[in-house]
Coordinates of C-alpha atoms in Angstrom, one line a residue:
M1 CA -21.2 -17.3 50.0
S2 CA -22.9 -19.3 47.5
V3 CA -23.9 -17.1 44.2
E4 CA -27.7 -17.9 43.2
F5 CA -29.1 -19.2 39.9
I6 CA -32.0 -19.4 39.1
S7 CA -33.6 -22.0 37.1
Y8 CA -37.1 -20.7 35.3
V9 CA -39.2 -23.5 33.6
D10 CA -41.3 -22.5 30.7
E11 CA -43.2 -24.1 27.4
D12 CA -42.7 -22.5 24.1
S13 CA -45.3 -22.3 21.7
S14 CA -45.4 -25.7 20.7
G15 CA -45.4 -27.3 24.4
N16 CA -41.9 -27.8 24.7
W17 CA -40.4 -27.0 28.1
F18 CA -37.3 -25.1 28.6
I19 CA -35.2 -23.5 31.1
E20 CA -33.7 -20.4 31.4
L21 CA -30.6 -20.1 34.0
T22 CA -29.7 -17.0 35.3
D23 CA -26.4 -16.2 37.2
T24 CA -27.8 -13.4 39.1
L25 CA -24.4 -12.3 40.4
A26 CA -23.2 -11.4 36.3
D27 CA -26.8 -10.8 35.2
K28 CA -26.8 -13.4 32.7
T29 CA -29.1 -16.0 31.6
V30 CA -28.6 -19.1 29.0
V31 CA -31.5 -21.1 27.4
C32 CA -31.5 -24.4 27.9
I33 CA -33.9 -26.7 25.5
N34 CA -32.4 -30.2 27.0
M35 CA -31.3 -31.4 30.3
A36 CA -27.8 -32.1 28.6
E37 CA -27.5 -28.4 27.6
Y38 CA -28.7 -27.5 31.3
K39 CA -26.0 -29.7 33.0
K40 CA -23.6 -28.2 30.4
S41 CA -24.4 -24.6 31.2
I42 CA -24.9 -25.1 34.7
E43 CA -21.5 -26.5 34.9
E44 CA -19.8 -23.5 32.8
L45 CA -21.4 -20.9 34.8
G46 CA -21.0 -22.7 38.1
A47 CA -16.9 -23.0 37.5
E48 CA -16.7 -19.5 37.4
Y49 CA -17.3 -19.3 41.3
G50 CA -15.6 -22.9 42.1
N51 CA -18.9 -24.4 41.9
D52 CA -20.1 -22.5 45.1
I53 CA -23.5 -21.9 43.7
M54 CA -27.1 -22.3 45.0
V55 CA -30.0 -23.0 42.3
K56 CA -33.4 -21.7 42.8
W57 CA -36.0 -23.2 41.1
T58 CA -39.1 -21.4 39.4
K59 CA -41.8 -22.3 36.9
S60 CA -44.4 -20.8 34.4
K61 CA -47.9 -20.2 35.9
T62 CA -49.1 -22.1 32.2
L63 CA -46.6 -24.9 32.4
S64 CA -48.4 -28.0 31.6
P65 CA -48.1 -31.2 33.5
K66 CA -46.9 -33.5 30.6
S67 CA -44.1 -30.8 30.5
Y68 CA -44.1 -30.8 34.4
E69 CA -43.5 -34.3 34.8
E70 CA -41.1 -34.9 31.9
L71 CA -39.0 -32.4 33.5
N72 CA -39.1 -34.2 36.5
Q73 CA -38.1 -37.6 34.9
E74 CA -35.0 -35.6 33.5
M75 CA -34.3 -34.2 36.5
M76 CA -34.2 -37.8 38.6
K77 CA -31.6 -38.8 35.5
L78 CA -29.4 -36.2 36.3
Q79 CA -29.6 -36.2 40.4
I80 CA -28.4 -40.1 39.8
E81 CA -25.5 -39.5 37.3
Y82 CA -24.5 -36.5 39.7
E83 CA -25.0 -39.0 42.9
D84 CA -22.9 -41.5 40.7
E85 CA -19.5 -39.4 39.9
I86 CA -20.1 -37.7 43.7
N87 CA -19.6 -42.1 44.9
Q88 CA -16.9 -42.7 42.1
I89 CA -15.1 -39.7 43.5
N90 CA -15.5 -40.6 47.3
N91 CA -14.5 -43.8 46.8
Q92 CA -11.3 -42.7 44.8
N93 CA -10.6 -40.4 48.0
Q94 CA -10.9 -43.2 50.5
Y95 CA -8.6 -45.5 47.9
S96 CA -5.8 -42.6 48.5
Q97 CA -6.7 -42.2 51.8
E98 CA -6.0 -45.9 52.5
N99 CA -3.6 -46.6 50.4
P100 CA -0.8 -43.0 50.4
G101 CA 1.3 -44.4 47.8
F102 CA 5.1 -43.7 48.1
N103 CA 6.2 -42.1 51.0
P104 CA 9.9 -41.1 50.9
N105 CA 9.9 -40.1 54.8
A106 CA 8.7 -44.0 56.2

């Protein structure tokens, strides 16, 4: 069963967005001020559960359209990065299955 994480998006007094990432099982919250911090934090926290996590997104009612759009752009970049990593892993697994290497029983 997946562990639920909550990613809550809000703005600071300067109008910059940030994400409060909460591990609901451990009741631990990390504040991330950019997508690099978010990626690192979610990978570190998720590793404790074998990366079997589900992320629920929420946002502040006062989040500006500008911050919302900027965050969406950053999320799209991160999604592309993860898709590239997944494709590389899948391609490596496919190569391994097609070329199993040395087999002493063959």
